[in-house]
Tab-separated table of C-alpha atoms in Angstrom:
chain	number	residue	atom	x	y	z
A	1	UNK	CA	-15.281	52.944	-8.339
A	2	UNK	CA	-12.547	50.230	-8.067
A	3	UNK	CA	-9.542	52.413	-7.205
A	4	UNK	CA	-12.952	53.011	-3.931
A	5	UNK	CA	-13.514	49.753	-3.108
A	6	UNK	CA	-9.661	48.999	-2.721
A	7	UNK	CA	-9.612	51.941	-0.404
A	8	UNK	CA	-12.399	50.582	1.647
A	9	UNK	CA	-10.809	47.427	1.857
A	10	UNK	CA	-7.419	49.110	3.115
A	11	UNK	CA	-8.988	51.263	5.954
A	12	UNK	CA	-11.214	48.156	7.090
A	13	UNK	CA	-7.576	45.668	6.922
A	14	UNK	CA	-6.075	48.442	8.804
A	15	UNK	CA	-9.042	49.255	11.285
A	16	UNK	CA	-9.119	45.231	11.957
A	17	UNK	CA	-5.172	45.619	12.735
A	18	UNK	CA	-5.973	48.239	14.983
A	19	UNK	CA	-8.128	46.796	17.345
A	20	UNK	CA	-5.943	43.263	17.486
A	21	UNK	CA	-3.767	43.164	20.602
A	22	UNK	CA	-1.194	41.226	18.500
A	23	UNK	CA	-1.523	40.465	14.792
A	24	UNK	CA	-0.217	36.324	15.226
A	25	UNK	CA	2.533	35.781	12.713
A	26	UNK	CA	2.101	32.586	9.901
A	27	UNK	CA	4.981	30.264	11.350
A	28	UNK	CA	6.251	27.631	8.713
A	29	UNK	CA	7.924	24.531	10.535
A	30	UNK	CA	11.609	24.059	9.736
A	31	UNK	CA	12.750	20.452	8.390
A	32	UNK	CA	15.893	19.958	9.858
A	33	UNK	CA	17.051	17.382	7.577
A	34	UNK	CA	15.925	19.049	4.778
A	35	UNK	CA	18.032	22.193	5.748
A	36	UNK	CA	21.225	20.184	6.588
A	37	UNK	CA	20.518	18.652	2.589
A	38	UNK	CA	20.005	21.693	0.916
A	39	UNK	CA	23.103	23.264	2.985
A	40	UNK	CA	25.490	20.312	1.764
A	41	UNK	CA	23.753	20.536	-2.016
A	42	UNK	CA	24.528	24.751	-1.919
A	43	UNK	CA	28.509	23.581	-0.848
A	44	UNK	CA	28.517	21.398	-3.629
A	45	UNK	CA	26.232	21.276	-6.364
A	46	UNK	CA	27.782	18.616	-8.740
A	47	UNK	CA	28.232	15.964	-6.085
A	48	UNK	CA	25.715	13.229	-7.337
A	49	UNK	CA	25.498	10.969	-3.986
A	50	UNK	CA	24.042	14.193	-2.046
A	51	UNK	CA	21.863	15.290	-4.300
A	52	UNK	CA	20.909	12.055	-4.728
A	53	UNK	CA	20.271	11.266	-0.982
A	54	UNK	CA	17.887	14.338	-1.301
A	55	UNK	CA	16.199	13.536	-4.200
A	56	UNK	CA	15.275	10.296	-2.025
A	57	UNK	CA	14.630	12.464	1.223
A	58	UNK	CA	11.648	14.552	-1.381
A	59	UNK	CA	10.516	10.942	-2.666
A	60	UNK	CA	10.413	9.467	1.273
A	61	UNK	CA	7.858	12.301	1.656
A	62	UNK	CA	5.848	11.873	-1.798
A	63	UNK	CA	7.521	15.096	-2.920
A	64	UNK	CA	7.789	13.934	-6.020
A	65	UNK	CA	7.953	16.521	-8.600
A	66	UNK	CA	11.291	17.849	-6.451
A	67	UNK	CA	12.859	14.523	-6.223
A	68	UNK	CA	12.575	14.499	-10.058
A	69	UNK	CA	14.168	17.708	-10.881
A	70	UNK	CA	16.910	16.630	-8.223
A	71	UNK	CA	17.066	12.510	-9.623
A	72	UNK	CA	18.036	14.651	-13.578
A	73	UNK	CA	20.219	16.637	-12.074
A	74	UNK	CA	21.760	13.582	-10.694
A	75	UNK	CA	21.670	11.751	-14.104
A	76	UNK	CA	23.193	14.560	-16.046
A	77	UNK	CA	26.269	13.990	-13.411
A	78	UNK	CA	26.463	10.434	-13.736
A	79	UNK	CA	24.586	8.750	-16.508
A	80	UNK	CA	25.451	4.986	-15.941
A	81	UNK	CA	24.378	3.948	-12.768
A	82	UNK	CA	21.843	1.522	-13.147
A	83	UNK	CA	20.437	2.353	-9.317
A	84	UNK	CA	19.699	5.873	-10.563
A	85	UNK	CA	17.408	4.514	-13.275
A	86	UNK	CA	16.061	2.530	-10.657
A	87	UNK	CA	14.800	5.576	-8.456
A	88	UNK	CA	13.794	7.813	-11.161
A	89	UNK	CA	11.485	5.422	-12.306
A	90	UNK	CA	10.236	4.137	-8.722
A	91	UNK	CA	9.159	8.509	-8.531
A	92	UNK	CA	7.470	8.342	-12.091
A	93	UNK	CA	5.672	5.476	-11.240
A	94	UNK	CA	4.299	6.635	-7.881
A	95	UNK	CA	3.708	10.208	-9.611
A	96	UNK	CA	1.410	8.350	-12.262
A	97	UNK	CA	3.674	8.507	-14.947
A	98	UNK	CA	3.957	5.051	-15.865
A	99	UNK	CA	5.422	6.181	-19.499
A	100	UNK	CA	8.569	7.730	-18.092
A	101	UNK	CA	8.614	5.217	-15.715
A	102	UNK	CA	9.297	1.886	-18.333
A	103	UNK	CA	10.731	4.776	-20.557
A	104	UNK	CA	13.670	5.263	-18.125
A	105	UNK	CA	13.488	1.638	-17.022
A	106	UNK	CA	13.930	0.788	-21.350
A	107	UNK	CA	16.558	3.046	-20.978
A	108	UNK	CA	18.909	1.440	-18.466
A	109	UNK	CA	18.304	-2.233	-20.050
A	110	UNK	CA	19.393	-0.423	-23.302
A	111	UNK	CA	23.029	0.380	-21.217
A	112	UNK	CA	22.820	-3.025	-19.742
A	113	UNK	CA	21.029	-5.611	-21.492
A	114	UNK	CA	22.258	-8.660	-18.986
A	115	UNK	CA	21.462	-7.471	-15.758
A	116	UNK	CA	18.950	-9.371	-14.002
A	117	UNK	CA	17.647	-6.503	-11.586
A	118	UNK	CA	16.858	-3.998	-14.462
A	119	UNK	CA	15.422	-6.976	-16.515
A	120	UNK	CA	13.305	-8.258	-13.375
A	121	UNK	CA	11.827	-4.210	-13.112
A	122	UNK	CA	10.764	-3.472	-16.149
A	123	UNK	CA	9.081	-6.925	-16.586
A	124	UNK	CA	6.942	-5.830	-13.443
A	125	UNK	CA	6.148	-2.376	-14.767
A	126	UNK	CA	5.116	-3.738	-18.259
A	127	UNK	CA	2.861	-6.313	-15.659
A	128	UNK	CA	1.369	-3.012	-13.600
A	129	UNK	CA	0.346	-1.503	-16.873
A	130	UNK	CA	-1.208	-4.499	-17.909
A	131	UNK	CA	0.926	-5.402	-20.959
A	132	UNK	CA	1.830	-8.475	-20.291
A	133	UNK	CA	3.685	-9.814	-23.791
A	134	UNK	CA	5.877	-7.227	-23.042
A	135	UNK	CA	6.285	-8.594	-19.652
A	136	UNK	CA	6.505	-12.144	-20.471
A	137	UNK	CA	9.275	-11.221	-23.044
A	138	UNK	CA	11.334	-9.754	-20.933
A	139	UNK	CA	11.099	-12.715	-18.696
A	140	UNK	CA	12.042	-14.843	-20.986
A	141	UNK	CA	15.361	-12.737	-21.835
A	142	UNK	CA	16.077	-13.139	-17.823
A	143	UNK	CA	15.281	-17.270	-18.326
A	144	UNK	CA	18.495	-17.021	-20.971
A	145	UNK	CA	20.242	-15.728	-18.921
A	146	UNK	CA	19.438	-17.687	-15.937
A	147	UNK	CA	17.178	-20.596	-16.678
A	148	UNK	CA	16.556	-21.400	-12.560
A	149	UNK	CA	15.835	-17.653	-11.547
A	150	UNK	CA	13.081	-18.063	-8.439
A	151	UNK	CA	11.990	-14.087	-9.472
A	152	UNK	CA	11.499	-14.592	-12.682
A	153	UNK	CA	9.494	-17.352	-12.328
A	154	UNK	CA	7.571	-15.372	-9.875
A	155	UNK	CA	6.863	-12.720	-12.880
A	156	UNK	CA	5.832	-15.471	-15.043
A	157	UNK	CA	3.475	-16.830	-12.408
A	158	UNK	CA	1.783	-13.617	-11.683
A	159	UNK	CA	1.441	-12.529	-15.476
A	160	UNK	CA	-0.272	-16.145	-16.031
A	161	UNK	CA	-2.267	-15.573	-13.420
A	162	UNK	CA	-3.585	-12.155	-14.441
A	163	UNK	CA	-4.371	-14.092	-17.900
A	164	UNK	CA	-6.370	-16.241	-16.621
A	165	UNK	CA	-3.851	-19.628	-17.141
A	166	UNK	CA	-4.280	-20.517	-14.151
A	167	UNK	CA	-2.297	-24.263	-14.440
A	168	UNK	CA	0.183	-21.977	-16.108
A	169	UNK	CA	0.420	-19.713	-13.336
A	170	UNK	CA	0.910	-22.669	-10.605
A	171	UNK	CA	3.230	-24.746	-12.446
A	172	UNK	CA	5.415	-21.225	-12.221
A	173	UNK	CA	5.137	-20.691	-8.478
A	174	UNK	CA	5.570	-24.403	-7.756
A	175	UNK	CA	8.987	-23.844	-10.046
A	176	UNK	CA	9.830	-21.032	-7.822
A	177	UNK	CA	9.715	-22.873	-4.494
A	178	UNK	CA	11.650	-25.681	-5.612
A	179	UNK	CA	14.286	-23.249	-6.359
A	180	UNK	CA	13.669	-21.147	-3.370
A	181	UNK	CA	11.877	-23.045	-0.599
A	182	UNK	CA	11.992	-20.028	1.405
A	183	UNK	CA	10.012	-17.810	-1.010
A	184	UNK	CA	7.119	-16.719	1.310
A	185	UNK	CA	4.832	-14.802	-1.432
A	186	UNK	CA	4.479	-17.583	-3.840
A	187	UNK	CA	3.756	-19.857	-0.998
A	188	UNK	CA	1.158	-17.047	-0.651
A	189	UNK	CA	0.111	-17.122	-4.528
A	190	UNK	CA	-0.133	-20.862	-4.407
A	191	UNK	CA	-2.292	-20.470	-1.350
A	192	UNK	CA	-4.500	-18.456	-3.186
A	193	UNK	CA	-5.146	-20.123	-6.197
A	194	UNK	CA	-5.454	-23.697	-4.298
A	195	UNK	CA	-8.242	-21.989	-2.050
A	196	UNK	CA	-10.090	-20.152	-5.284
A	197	UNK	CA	-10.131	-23.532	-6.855
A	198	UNK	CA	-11.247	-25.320	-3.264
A	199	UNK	CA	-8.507	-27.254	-2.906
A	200	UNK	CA	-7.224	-28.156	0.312
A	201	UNK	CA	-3.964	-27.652	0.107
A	202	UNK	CA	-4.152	-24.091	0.434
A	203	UNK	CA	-3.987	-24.686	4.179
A	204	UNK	CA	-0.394	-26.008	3.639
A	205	UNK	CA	0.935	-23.485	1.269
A	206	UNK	CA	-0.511	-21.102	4.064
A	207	UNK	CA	1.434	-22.779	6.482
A	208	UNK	CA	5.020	-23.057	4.634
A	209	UNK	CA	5.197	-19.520	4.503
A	210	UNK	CA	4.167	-18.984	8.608
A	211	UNK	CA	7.299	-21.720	8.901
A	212	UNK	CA	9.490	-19.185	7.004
A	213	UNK	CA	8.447	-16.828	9.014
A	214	UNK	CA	6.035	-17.091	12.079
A	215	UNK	CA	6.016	-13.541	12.473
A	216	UNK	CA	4.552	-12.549	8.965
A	217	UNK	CA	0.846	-11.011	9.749
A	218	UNK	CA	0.071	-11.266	5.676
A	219	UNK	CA	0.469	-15.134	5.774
A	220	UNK	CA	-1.420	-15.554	9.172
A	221	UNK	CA	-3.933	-13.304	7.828
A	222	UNK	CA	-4.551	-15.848	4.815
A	223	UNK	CA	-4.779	-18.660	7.078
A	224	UNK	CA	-6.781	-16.927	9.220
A	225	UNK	CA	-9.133	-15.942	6.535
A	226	UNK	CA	-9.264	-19.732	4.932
A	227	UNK	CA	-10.445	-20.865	8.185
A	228	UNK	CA	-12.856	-18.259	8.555
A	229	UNK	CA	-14.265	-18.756	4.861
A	230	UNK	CA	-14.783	-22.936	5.768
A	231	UNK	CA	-15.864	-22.686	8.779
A	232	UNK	CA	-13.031	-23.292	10.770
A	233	UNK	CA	-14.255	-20.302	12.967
A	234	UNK	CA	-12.413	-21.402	16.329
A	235	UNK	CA	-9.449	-21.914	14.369
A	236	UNK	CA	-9.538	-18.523	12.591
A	237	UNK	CA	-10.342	-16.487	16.094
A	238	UNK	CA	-7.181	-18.468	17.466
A	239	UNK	CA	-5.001	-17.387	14.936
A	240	UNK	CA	-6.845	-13.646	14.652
A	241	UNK	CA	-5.321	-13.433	18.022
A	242	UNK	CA	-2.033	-14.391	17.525
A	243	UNK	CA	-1.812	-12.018	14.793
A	244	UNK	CA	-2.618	-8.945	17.332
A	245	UNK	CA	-0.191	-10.220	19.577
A	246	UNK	CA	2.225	-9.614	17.214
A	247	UNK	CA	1.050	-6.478	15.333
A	248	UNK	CA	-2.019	-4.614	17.923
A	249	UNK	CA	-2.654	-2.360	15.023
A	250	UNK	CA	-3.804	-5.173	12.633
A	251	UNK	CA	-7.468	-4.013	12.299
A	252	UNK	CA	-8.175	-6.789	9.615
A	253	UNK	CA	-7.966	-9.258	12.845
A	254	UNK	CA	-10.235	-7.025	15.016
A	255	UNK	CA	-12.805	-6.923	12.285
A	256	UNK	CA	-13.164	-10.291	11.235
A	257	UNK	CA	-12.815	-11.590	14.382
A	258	UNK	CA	-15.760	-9.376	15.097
A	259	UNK	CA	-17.471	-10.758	12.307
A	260	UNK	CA	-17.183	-14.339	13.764
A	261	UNK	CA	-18.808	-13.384	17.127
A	262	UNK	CA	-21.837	-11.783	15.564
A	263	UNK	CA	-22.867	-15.193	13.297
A	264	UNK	CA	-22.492	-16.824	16.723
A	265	UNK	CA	-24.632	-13.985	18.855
A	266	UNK	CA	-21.367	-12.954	20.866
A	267	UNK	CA	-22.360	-9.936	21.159
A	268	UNK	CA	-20.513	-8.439	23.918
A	269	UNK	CA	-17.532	-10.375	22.129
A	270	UNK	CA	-17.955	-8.715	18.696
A	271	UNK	CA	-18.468	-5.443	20.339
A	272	UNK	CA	-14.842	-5.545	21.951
A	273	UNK	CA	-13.045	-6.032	18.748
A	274	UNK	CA	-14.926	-3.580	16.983
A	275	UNK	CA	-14.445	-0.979	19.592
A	276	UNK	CA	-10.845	-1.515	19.580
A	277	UNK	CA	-10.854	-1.418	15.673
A	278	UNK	CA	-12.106	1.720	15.849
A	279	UNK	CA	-9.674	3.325	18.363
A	280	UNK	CA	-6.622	1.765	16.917
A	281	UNK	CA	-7.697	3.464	13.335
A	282	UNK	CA	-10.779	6.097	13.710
A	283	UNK	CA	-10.607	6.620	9.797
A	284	UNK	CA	-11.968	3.475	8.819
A	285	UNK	CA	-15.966	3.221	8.099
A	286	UNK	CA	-16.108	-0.561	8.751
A	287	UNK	CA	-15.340	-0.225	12.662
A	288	UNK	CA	-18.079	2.547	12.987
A	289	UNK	CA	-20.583	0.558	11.055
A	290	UNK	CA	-19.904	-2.763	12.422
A	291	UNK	CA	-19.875	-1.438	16.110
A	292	UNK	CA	-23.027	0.237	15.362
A	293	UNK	CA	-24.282	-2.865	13.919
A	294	UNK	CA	-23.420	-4.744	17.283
A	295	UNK	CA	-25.025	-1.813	19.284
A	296	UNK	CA	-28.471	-1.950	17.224
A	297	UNK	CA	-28.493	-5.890	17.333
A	298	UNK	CA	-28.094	-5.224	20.934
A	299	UNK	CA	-31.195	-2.721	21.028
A	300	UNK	CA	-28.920	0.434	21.358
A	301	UNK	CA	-30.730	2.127	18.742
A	302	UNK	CA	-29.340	5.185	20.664
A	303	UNK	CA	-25.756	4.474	20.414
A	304	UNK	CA	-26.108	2.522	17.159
A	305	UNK	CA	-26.924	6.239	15.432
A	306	UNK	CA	-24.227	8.361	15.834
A	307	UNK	CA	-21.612	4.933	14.691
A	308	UNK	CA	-23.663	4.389	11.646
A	309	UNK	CA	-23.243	8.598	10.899
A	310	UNK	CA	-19.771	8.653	11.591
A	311	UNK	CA	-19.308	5.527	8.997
A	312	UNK	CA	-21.081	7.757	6.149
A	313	UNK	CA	-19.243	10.927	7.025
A	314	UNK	CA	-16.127	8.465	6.759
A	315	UNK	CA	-17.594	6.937	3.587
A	316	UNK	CA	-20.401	8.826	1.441
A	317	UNK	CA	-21.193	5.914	0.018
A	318	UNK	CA	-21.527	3.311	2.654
A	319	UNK	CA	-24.882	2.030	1.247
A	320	UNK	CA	-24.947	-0.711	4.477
A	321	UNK	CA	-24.479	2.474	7.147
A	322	UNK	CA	-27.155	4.258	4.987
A	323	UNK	CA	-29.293	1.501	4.984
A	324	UNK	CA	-29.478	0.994	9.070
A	325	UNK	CA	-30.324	4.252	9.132
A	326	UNK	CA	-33.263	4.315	7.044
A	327	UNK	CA	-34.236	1.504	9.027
A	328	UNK	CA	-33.909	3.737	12.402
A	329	UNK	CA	-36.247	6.523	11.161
């Protein structure tokens, strides 16, 4: 019966061969740098820097377990530089292997238990996996070392602040800008915590890191947002748009500036930046349901619909888009 059905299954593959004009061949695209790699890797197999450029080229493109094969390869080559520890564990980490990740980054401080870098590294990966006496002690062993370090002090300000120590975690970020004036995300973190604890002075930690750099979105975005959330609103739209201006594809602008104009019955206004959001990234749920929103406040039931279906195809679970809806039938 089986050897049957298999030749069944021939005569019909064959028969459907048959009758095509032209059976269409699978193509795989060629990766030209990839090629030119593995050509110079085949010529010489125990050079470290090229098979470490590829092992970066298969990490670029979240190949990750190939850039790990080719990153031990490297390693068994050349065993003490501390960059290659570096990049190995950057791959484990981003392949959700935290272990190997501080394991290799334990490794290198073992070689070199002074250097700053490796110290300042494995202090943030014992902070990602939440340990954070491990993190703190290594911070301390870079303080030894060098008691006015602006990155450490960073470290110690964000572990703190994941604590819950919050005067703990200031008093670190307000150490790091007096060593580093110019050190835009703990301007940022100071931001943060003056605006969760309503303190005014958020405004000007926002604005010492625009002065660093007028061009940084993030920090305009904060600004932006601290406005929005005390009803600064013409001050937040004004500085939505200078955000755009320098980065169109900043949908965080579009949306919130969207956001403004519907509290104030813009409608035509709030439409715009919604529409936009949703052709400069047709992905996210929020445009569709927000445009949708504007359509059916409108009375556009009709074009409100198909918006608020496209946001739950986006997003399942988009209890707001499921909601309008329900309301619709």
């Amino acid at each position: 019966m089986r050897n049957t059905l298999i030749y069944v299954f021939v005569l019909a593959f064959l028969f459907s061969c048959k009758n095509d004009d032209k059976v269409k061949e699978v193509t795989i695209p060629s990766d030209p740098t990839l090629e030119q790699l593995n050509k110079l890797v085949e010529t010489k197999p125990n050079d470290a820097k090229i098979l470490y450029e590829r092992a970066k080229y298969f990490y670029n493109n979240e190949k990750y377990k190939d850039a790990i094969k080719d990153m031990k390869r490297v390693m068994k080559i050349d065993s003490v530089n501390p960059v290659y520890y570096h990049t190995l564990a950057n791959i484990y980490l981003d392949d959700a292997d935290s272990r190997y990740a501080i394991n290799t980054m334990e490794k290198v401080v073992s070689l070199y238990p002074e250097r700053i870098p490796s110290l300042l590294k494995l202090s943030e990966f014992y902070f990602i996996v939440k340990n954070y006496d491990k993190s703190l002690s290594t911070i301390n062993s870079i303080l030894y070392l060098s008691p006015d370090n602006p990155e450490a002090y960073f470290m110690l300000g964000v572990n703190f602040k994941e604590m819950n120590q919050l005067a703990k975690a200031k008093n670190s970020f307000l150490t790091v800008v007096e060593n580093n004036p110019e050190h835009i995300d703990a301007w940022l973190q100071l931001g943060k915590l003056a605006e969760e604890q309503k303190d005014s002075t958020a405004e000007t930690y926002y604005k010492n890191a625009i002065l660093i750099d007028k061009n940084n979105v993030e920090a305009m975005h904060y600004l932006a947002f601290y406005y929005q959330n005390n009803g600064e609103l013409q001050k937040a739209l004004d500085t939505y748009k200078k955000i755009v201006l320098i980065d169109p594809s900043y949908t965080a602008s579009y949306l919130n500036s969207g956001i403004i104009y519907l509290k104030q019955d813009s409608l035509q206004k709030a439409f715009d930046n919604f529409n936009i959001m949703v052709n400069v990234d047709k992905s996210n749920p929020k445009g569709y349901y927000f445009r949708g929103l504007t359509h059916y406040l409108g009375g556009n039931s009709e074009a409100a619909r198909p918006d608020f279906e496209q946001a739950l195809k986006l997003n399942p679970e988009y209890e707001e888009a499921k909601q309008m809806l329900g309301k619709m039938e």
